[in-house]
PDB file of C-alpha atoms (C1' of nucleotides) in Angstrom:
ATOM      1  CA  MET A   1      90.082 -67.389  10.603  1.00 72.00           C
ATOM      2  CA  VAL A   2      88.234 -64.103  10.784  1.00 77.00           C
ATOM      3  CA  ASP A   3      85.970 -62.855  13.540  1.00 78.00           C
ATOM      4  CA  PRO A   4      82.935 -60.958  12.240  1.00 71.00           C
ATOM      5  CA  ASP A   5      82.031 -59.871  15.758  1.00 67.00           C
ATOM      6  CA  GLY A   6      85.442 -58.496  16.702  1.00 69.00           C
ATOM      7  CA  PRO A   7      86.313 -54.806  16.833  1.00 73.00           C
ATOM      8  CA  THR A   8      88.419 -55.074  13.694  1.00 82.00           C
ATOM      9  CA  PRO A   9      86.552 -54.969  10.362  1.00 87.00           C
ATOM     10  CA  VAL A  10      86.626 -58.274   8.525  1.00 87.00           C
ATOM     11  CA  TYR A  11      88.323 -56.780   5.494  1.00 88.00           C
ATOM     12  CA  VAL A  12      91.098 -55.440   7.720  1.00 88.00           C
ATOM     13  CA  GLN A  13      91.515 -58.843   9.339  1.00 88.00           C
ATOM     14  CA  ILE A  14      91.850 -60.463   5.928  1.00 89.00           C
ATOM     15  CA  ALA A  15      94.342 -57.853   4.776  1.00 89.00           C
ATOM     16  CA  ASP A  16      96.371 -58.446   7.932  1.00 88.00           C
ATOM     17  CA  ILE A  17      96.404 -62.189   7.329  1.00 91.00           C
ATOM     18  CA  ILE A  18      97.587 -61.776   3.760  1.00 91.00           C
ATOM     19  CA  GLN A  19     100.199 -59.292   4.879  1.00 89.00           C
ATOM     20  CA  GLN A  20     101.513 -61.882   7.313  1.00 89.00           C
ATOM     21  CA  ARG A  21     101.757 -64.414   4.492  1.00 89.00           C
ATOM     22  CA  ILE A  22     103.688 -61.945   2.412  1.00 89.00           C
ATOM     23  CA  GLU A  23     106.057 -61.167   5.255  1.00 89.00           C
ATOM     24  CA  ALA A  24     106.415 -64.878   5.967  1.00 89.00           C
ATOM     25  CA  GLY A  25     107.402 -65.474   2.362  1.00 87.00           C
ATOM     26  CA  GLU A  26     104.429 -67.670   1.602  1.00 87.00           C
ATOM     27  CA  LEU A  27     103.447 -65.165  -1.035  1.00 85.00           C
ATOM     28  CA  GLN A  28     106.422 -64.010  -3.033  1.00 85.00           C
ATOM     29  CA  PRO A  29     107.208 -60.828  -4.979  1.00 85.00           C
ATOM     30  CA  ASN A  30     105.690 -60.657  -8.446  1.00 81.00           C
ATOM     31  CA  ARG A  31     103.616 -63.724  -7.725  1.00 86.00           C
ATOM     32  CA  PRO A  32      99.826 -63.435  -7.578  1.00 85.00           C
ATOM     33  CA  ILE A  33      97.929 -63.431  -4.348  1.00 89.00           C
ATOM     34  CA  PRO A  34      94.666 -65.428  -4.272  1.00 87.00           C
ATOM     35  CA  SER A  35      91.929 -64.028  -6.481  1.00 84.00           C
ATOM     36  CA  GLU A  36      88.938 -62.243  -5.044  1.00 83.00           C
ATOM     37  CA  LEU A  37      86.899 -65.382  -5.590  1.00 81.00           C
ATOM     38  CA  ALA A  38      89.477 -67.496  -3.790  1.00 83.00           C
ATOM     39  CA  LEU A  39      89.596 -65.079  -0.866  1.00 88.00           C
ATOM     40  CA  GLN A  40      85.840 -64.953  -0.820  1.00 84.00           C
ATOM     41  CA  GLN A  41      85.678 -68.713  -0.472  1.00 81.00           C
ATOM     42  CA  GLU A  42      88.624 -69.124   1.873  1.00 85.00           C
ATOM     43  CA  PHE A  43      87.366 -66.598   4.395  1.00 86.00           C
ATOM     44  CA  GLY A  44      83.675 -67.089   3.809  1.00 82.00           C
ATOM     45  CA  VAL A  45      82.961 -63.479   2.976  1.00 84.00           C
ATOM     46  CA  ALA A  46      81.255 -61.606   0.181  1.00 83.00           C
ATOM     47  CA  ARG A  47      83.171 -60.456  -2.885  1.00 81.00           C
ATOM     48  CA  GLY A  48      82.971 -56.816  -1.822  1.00 80.00           C
ATOM     49  CA  THR A  49      84.690 -57.643   1.455  1.00 85.00           C
ATOM     50  CA  ALA A  50      87.464 -59.549  -0.290  1.00 88.00           C
ATOM     51  CA  ARG A  51      87.918 -56.587  -2.608  1.00 85.00           C
ATOM     52  CA  ARG A  52      88.188 -54.208   0.325  1.00 83.00           C
ATOM     53  CA  ALA A  53      90.963 -56.314   1.774  1.00 88.00           C
ATOM     54  CA  VAL A  54      92.911 -56.201  -1.482  1.00 89.00           C
ATOM     55  CA  GLU A  55      92.337 -52.445  -1.730  1.00 84.00           C
ATOM     56  CA  LEU A  56      93.779 -52.032   1.732  1.00 84.00           C
ATOM     57  CA  LEU A  57      96.867 -54.017   0.765  1.00 88.00           C
ATOM     58  CA  ARG A  58      97.295 -51.743  -2.252  1.00 85.00           C
ATOM     59  CA  ASP A  59      97.060 -48.729   0.030  1.00 79.00           C
ATOM     60  CA  ARG A  60      99.771 -50.293   2.176  1.00 82.00           C
ATOM     61  CA  GLY A  61     101.916 -50.676  -0.918  1.00 84.00           C
ATOM     62  CA  LEU A  62     102.237 -54.411  -0.426  1.00 88.00           C
ATOM     63  CA  VAL A  63     100.582 -55.432  -3.660  1.00 88.00           C
ATOM     64  CA  PHE A  64      99.710 -54.026  -7.042  1.00 88.00           C
ATOM     65  CA  THR A  65      96.770 -54.920  -9.223  1.00 85.00           C
ATOM     66  CA  VAL A  66      96.843 -55.450 -12.962  1.00 83.00           C
ATOM     67  CA  PRO A  67      93.321 -55.094 -14.332  1.00 73.00           C
ATOM     68  CA  GLN A  68      91.933 -58.285 -15.771  1.00 70.00           C
ATOM     69  CA  ARG A  69      95.075 -60.137 -14.699  1.00 77.00           C
ATOM     70  CA  GLY A  70      95.255 -60.301 -10.952  1.00 84.00           C
ATOM     71  CA  THR A  71      96.886 -58.807  -7.892  1.00 87.00           C
ATOM     72  CA  PHE A  72     100.580 -59.376  -7.254  1.00 88.00           C
ATOM     73  CA  VAL A  73     102.977 -59.020  -4.387  1.00 87.00           C
ATOM     74  CA  ALA A  74     105.067 -55.868  -4.708  1.00 84.00           C
ATOM     75  CA  ASP A  75     108.800 -56.166  -5.198  1.00 80.00           C
ATOM     76  CA  ARG A  76     109.614 -54.771  -1.804  1.00 66.00           C
ATOM     77  CA  PRO A  77     107.309 -56.517   0.673  1.00 43.00           C
ATOM     78  CA  ALA A  78     107.827 -54.137   3.546  1.00 45.00           C
ATOM     79  CA  ASP A  79     110.658 -51.620   3.769  1.00 49.00           C
ATOM     80  CA  ASP A  80     112.978 -49.553   1.675  1.00 48.00           C
ATOM     81  CA  ALA A  81     116.515 -48.269   2.067  1.00 42.00           C
TER      82      ALA A  81
ATOM     83  CA  MET B   1      74.857 -34.231 -14.569  1.00 80.00           C
ATOM     84  CA  VAL B   2      76.598 -37.582 -14.781  1.00 87.00           C
ATOM     85  CA  ASP B   3      76.809 -39.876 -17.753  1.00 85.00           C
ATOM     86  CA  PRO B   4      76.537 -43.555 -16.812  1.00 80.00           C
ATOM     87  CA  ASP B   5      77.473 -44.618 -20.326  1.00 78.00           C
ATOM     88  CA  GLY B   6      80.581 -42.472 -20.659  1.00 80.00           C
ATOM     89  CA  PRO B   7      84.127 -43.787 -20.412  1.00 82.00           C
ATOM     90  CA  THR B   8      84.603 -42.160 -17.015  1.00 89.00           C
ATOM     91  CA  PRO B   9      83.176 -44.053 -14.043  1.00 90.00           C
ATOM     92  CA  VAL B  10      80.222 -42.320 -12.426  1.00 93.00           C
ATOM     93  CA  TYR B  11      81.958 -42.057  -9.064  1.00 94.00           C
ATOM     94  CA  VAL B  12      84.879 -40.249 -10.702  1.00 93.00           C
ATOM     95  CA  GLN B  13      82.504 -37.884 -12.460  1.00 93.00           C
ATOM     96  CA  ILE B  14      80.835 -37.029  -9.158  1.00 95.00           C
ATOM     97  CA  ALA B  15      84.187 -36.507  -7.438  1.00 95.00           C
ATOM     98  CA  ASP B  16      85.234 -34.206 -10.271  1.00 94.00           C
ATOM     99  CA  ILE B  17      82.059 -32.152  -9.944  1.00 96.00           C
ATOM    100  CA  ILE B  18      82.527 -31.733  -6.208  1.00 96.00           C
ATOM    101  CA  GLN B  19      86.156 -30.829  -6.735  1.00 95.00           C
ATOM    102  CA  GLN B  20      85.071 -28.096  -9.113  1.00 96.00           C
ATOM    103  CA  ARG B  21      82.700 -26.760  -6.488  1.00 96.00           C
ATOM    104  CA  ILE B  22      85.475 -26.675  -3.957  1.00 96.00           C
ATOM    105  CA  GLU B  23      87.811 -24.900  -6.331  1.00 95.00           C
ATOM    106  CA  ALA B  24      85.025 -22.483  -7.257  1.00 95.00           C
ATOM    107  CA  GLY B  25      84.523 -21.653  -3.600  1.00 94.00           C
ATOM    108  CA  GLU B  26      80.989 -22.993  -3.482  1.00 95.00           C
ATOM    109  CA  LEU B  27      82.155 -25.418  -0.834  1.00 95.00           C
ATOM    110  CA  GLN B  28      84.430 -23.749   1.656  1.00 94.00           C
ATOM    111  CA  PRO B  29      87.193 -25.015   3.947  1.00 95.00           C
ATOM    112  CA  ASN B  30      86.010 -26.677   7.155  1.00 94.00           C
ATOM    113  CA  ARG B  31      82.456 -26.630   5.898  1.00 95.00           C
ATOM    114  CA  PRO B  32      80.689 -29.943   5.187  1.00 94.00           C
ATOM    115  CA  ILE B  33      80.140 -31.263   1.719  1.00 96.00           C
ATOM    116  CA  PRO B  34      76.751 -32.890   1.030  1.00 95.00           C
ATOM    117  CA  SER B  35      76.185 -36.126   2.906  1.00 95.00           C
ATOM    118  CA  GLU B  36      76.281 -39.453   1.124  1.00 95.00           C
ATOM    119  CA  LEU B  37      72.498 -39.484   1.162  1.00 94.00           C
ATOM    120  CA  ALA B  38      72.336 -36.020  -0.374  1.00 93.00           C
ATOM    121  CA  LEU B  39      74.829 -36.958  -3.093  1.00 95.00           C
ATOM    122  CA  GLN B  40      72.919 -40.141  -3.727  1.00 94.00           C
ATOM    123  CA  GLN B  41      69.754 -38.168  -4.311  1.00 92.00           C
ATOM    124  CA  GLU B  42      71.331 -35.298  -6.198  1.00 92.00           C
ATOM    125  CA  PHE B  43      73.091 -37.493  -8.723  1.00 92.00           C
ATOM    126  CA  GLY B  44      70.607 -40.324  -8.744  1.00 91.00           C
ATOM    127  CA  VAL B  45      73.118 -43.004  -7.837  1.00 94.00           C
ATOM    128  CA  ALA B  46      73.378 -45.717  -5.226  1.00 92.00           C
ATOM    129  CA  ARG B  47      74.964 -44.901  -1.912  1.00 94.00           C
ATOM    130  CA  GLY B  48      77.979 -47.054  -2.689  1.00 92.00           C
ATOM    131  CA  THR B  49      78.687 -44.919  -5.700  1.00 94.00           C
ATOM    132  CA  ALA B  50      78.363 -41.721  -3.678  1.00 95.00           C
ATOM    133  CA  ARG B  51      80.730 -43.185  -1.094  1.00 94.00           C
ATOM    134  CA  ARG B  52      83.258 -44.008  -3.793  1.00 92.00           C
ATOM    135  CA  ALA B  53      83.227 -40.414  -4.924  1.00 95.00           C
ATOM    136  CA  VAL B  54      83.898 -39.163  -1.402  1.00 95.00           C
ATOM    137  CA  GLU B  55      86.655 -41.748  -0.986  1.00 92.00           C
ATOM    138  CA  LEU B  56      88.282 -40.443  -4.122  1.00 92.00           C
ATOM    139  CA  LEU B  57      88.139 -36.887  -2.815  1.00 94.00           C
ATOM    140  CA  ARG B  58      89.827 -38.081   0.365  1.00 92.00           C
ATOM    141  CA  ASP B  59      92.538 -39.715  -1.711  1.00 88.00           C
ATOM    142  CA  ARG B  60      92.999 -36.408  -3.473  1.00 90.00           C
ATOM    143  CA  GLY B  61      93.382 -34.702  -0.122  1.00 92.00           C
ATOM    144  CA  LEU B  62      90.527 -32.327  -0.815  1.00 94.00           C
ATOM    145  CA  VAL B  63      88.311 -33.411   2.054  1.00 95.00           C
ATOM    146  CA  PHE B  64      88.495 -35.192   5.376  1.00 95.00           C
ATOM    147  CA  THR B  65      85.826 -37.328   6.987  1.00 95.00           C
ATOM    148  CA  VAL B  66      84.774 -37.345  10.613  1.00 93.00           C
ATOM    149  CA  PRO B  67      82.872 -40.545  11.366  1.00 92.00           C
ATOM    150  CA  GLN B  68      79.261 -39.999  12.288  1.00 93.00           C
ATOM    151  CA  ARG B  69      79.690 -36.293  11.622  1.00 94.00           C
ATOM    152  CA  GLY B  70      80.279 -35.753   7.970  1.00 95.00           C
ATOM    153  CA  THR B  71      82.900 -34.968   5.380  1.00 96.00           C
ATOM    154  CA  PHE B  72      84.499 -31.531   5.295  1.00 95.00           C
ATOM    155  CA  VAL B  73      86.520 -29.488   2.848  1.00 95.00           C
ATOM    156  CA  ALA B  74      90.208 -29.550   3.756  1.00 94.00           C
ATOM    157  CA  ASP B  75      91.878 -26.351   4.876  1.00 90.00           C
ATOM    158  CA  ARG B  76      94.071 -26.129   1.839  1.00 72.00           C
ATOM    159  CA  PRO B  77      91.861 -26.864  -1.187  1.00 47.00           C
ATOM    160  CA  ALA B  78      94.702 -27.428  -3.577  1.00 49.00           C
ATOM    161  CA  ASP B  79      98.338 -26.608  -2.865  1.00 54.00           C
ATOM    162  CA  ASP B  80     100.841 -26.244  -0.077  1.00 55.00           C
ATOM    163  CA  ALA B  81     103.903 -24.176   0.671  1.00 51.00           C
TER     164      ALA B  81
ATOM    165  C1'  DA C   1      68.618 -40.336  31.014  1.00 59.06           C
ATOM    166  C1'  DC C   2      66.186 -41.039  26.948  1.00 59.06           C
ATOM    167  C1'  DT C   3      64.510 -40.853  22.194  1.00 59.06           C
ATOM    168  C1'  DC C   4      64.909 -39.489  17.473  1.00 59.06           C
ATOM    169  C1'  DA C   5      67.120 -38.281  13.203  1.00 59.06           C
ATOM    170  C1'  DT C   6      71.379 -37.939  10.799  1.00 59.06           C
ATOM    171  C1'  DT C   7      75.657 -39.720   9.014  1.00 59.06           C
ATOM    172  C1'  DT C   8      79.329 -42.676   8.276  1.00 59.06           C
ATOM    173  C1'  DG C   9      81.058 -47.723   8.556  1.00 59.06           C
ATOM    174  C1'  DT C  10      80.537 -52.288   7.299  1.00 59.06           C
ATOM    175  C1'  DC C  11      78.582 -56.278   4.936  1.00 59.06           C
ATOM    176  C1'  DC C  12      75.932 -59.096   1.804  1.00 59.06           C
ATOM    177  C1'  DG C  13      73.994 -60.292  -2.772  1.00 59.06           C
ATOM    178  C1'  DT C  14      73.614 -59.508  -7.656  1.00 59.06           C
ATOM    179  C1'  DA C  15      74.356 -57.812 -12.394  1.00 59.06           C
ATOM    180  C1'  DT C  16      76.943 -56.054 -16.285  1.00 59.06           C
ATOM    181  C1'  DG C  17      81.177 -54.553 -18.667  1.00 59.06           C
ATOM    182  C1'  DT C  18      85.881 -55.249 -20.144  1.00 59.06           C
ATOM    183  C1'  DA C  19      90.166 -57.627 -20.896  1.00 59.06           C
ATOM    184  C1'  DT C  20      92.943 -61.739 -21.112  1.00 59.06           C
ATOM    185  C1'  DG C  21      93.941 -66.544 -22.233  1.00 59.06           C
TER     186       DG C  21
ATOM    187  C1'  DG D   1      82.676 -69.197 -27.597  1.00 59.06           C
ATOM    188  C1'  DC D   2      84.082 -70.014 -22.894  1.00 59.06           C
ATOM    189  C1'  DA D   3      86.408 -69.397 -18.365  1.00 59.06           C
ATOM    190  C1'  DT D   4      88.791 -66.379 -15.381  1.00 59.06           C
ATOM    191  C1'  DA D   5      89.415 -61.985 -13.118  1.00 59.06           C
ATOM    192  C1'  DC D   6      89.022 -57.285 -12.069  1.00 59.06           C
ATOM    193  C1'  DA D   7      85.910 -52.700 -12.457  1.00 59.06           C
ATOM    194  C1'  DT D   8      81.790 -50.580 -11.846  1.00 59.06           C
ATOM    195  C1'  DA D   9      77.089 -50.052 -10.196  1.00 59.06           C
ATOM    196  C1'  DC D  10      72.854 -51.177  -8.030  1.00 59.06           C
ATOM    197  C1'  DG D  11      69.977 -52.601  -3.997  1.00 59.06           C
ATOM    198  C1'  DG D  12      69.240 -53.565   0.787  1.00 59.06           C
ATOM    199  C1'  DA D  13      70.490 -54.211   5.751  1.00 59.06           C
ATOM    200  C1'  DC D  14      72.373 -53.391  10.314  1.00 59.06           C
ATOM    201  C1'  DA D  15      75.746 -51.141  13.589  1.00 59.06           C
ATOM    202  C1'  DA D  16      77.885 -47.215  15.944  1.00 59.06           C
ATOM    203  C1'  DA D  17      78.509 -42.486  17.082  1.00 59.06           C
ATOM    204  C1'  DT D  18      76.876 -37.903  17.133  1.00 59.06           C
ATOM    205  C1'  DG D  19      73.748 -34.121  17.981  1.00 59.06           C
ATOM    206  C1'  DA D  20      69.168 -32.035  18.855  1.00 59.06           C
ATOM    207  C1'  DG D  21      65.262 -32.096  21.630  1.00 59.06           C
TER     208       DG D  21
END
DNA sequence: ACTCATTTGTCCGTATGTATG
DNA sequence: GCATACATACGGACAAATGAG
């Protein structure tokens, strides 16, 4: 799934994969994405790495995090007007 | 200097302190801010915490980082037009 | 060309706190 | 009280690029 030896950081790879799922409609607006623990297990990475991936998705505006609740797909997955 | 038990996260406190130094002119545009190691030692925190503080300053647009070189005070410390 | 020190980038593992259900 | 989940913080490790010598 992810390549630790590739030129792209693992947390970026994970963020890219989740972004694809969002764009593919597998993860829908206002629905939660997998928890940090779930991502950690799915991709075989440490919690910090899973967190970085989610942070990156927030930076991209694709998701929003509600403390103590989870991280959810933003209303507008990709574009605007 | 920083209060680990206060309501404000340590990395935010450190970012605030550095911001004050920038605004006070102690750290000048295009000049480097202390390295992560220096911040780590000065504030007695782990490197991850020092990094978080610098990240926050980047988010605020106060500094820019050049990989393997250092982090520098942005040209325009605060405003724009 | 090479070595050394510096500095940021990434990653792992762990612990504690806080909030929700 | 317990389980889940994010937030913060600590510690250590290795890689890559830069710059000084």
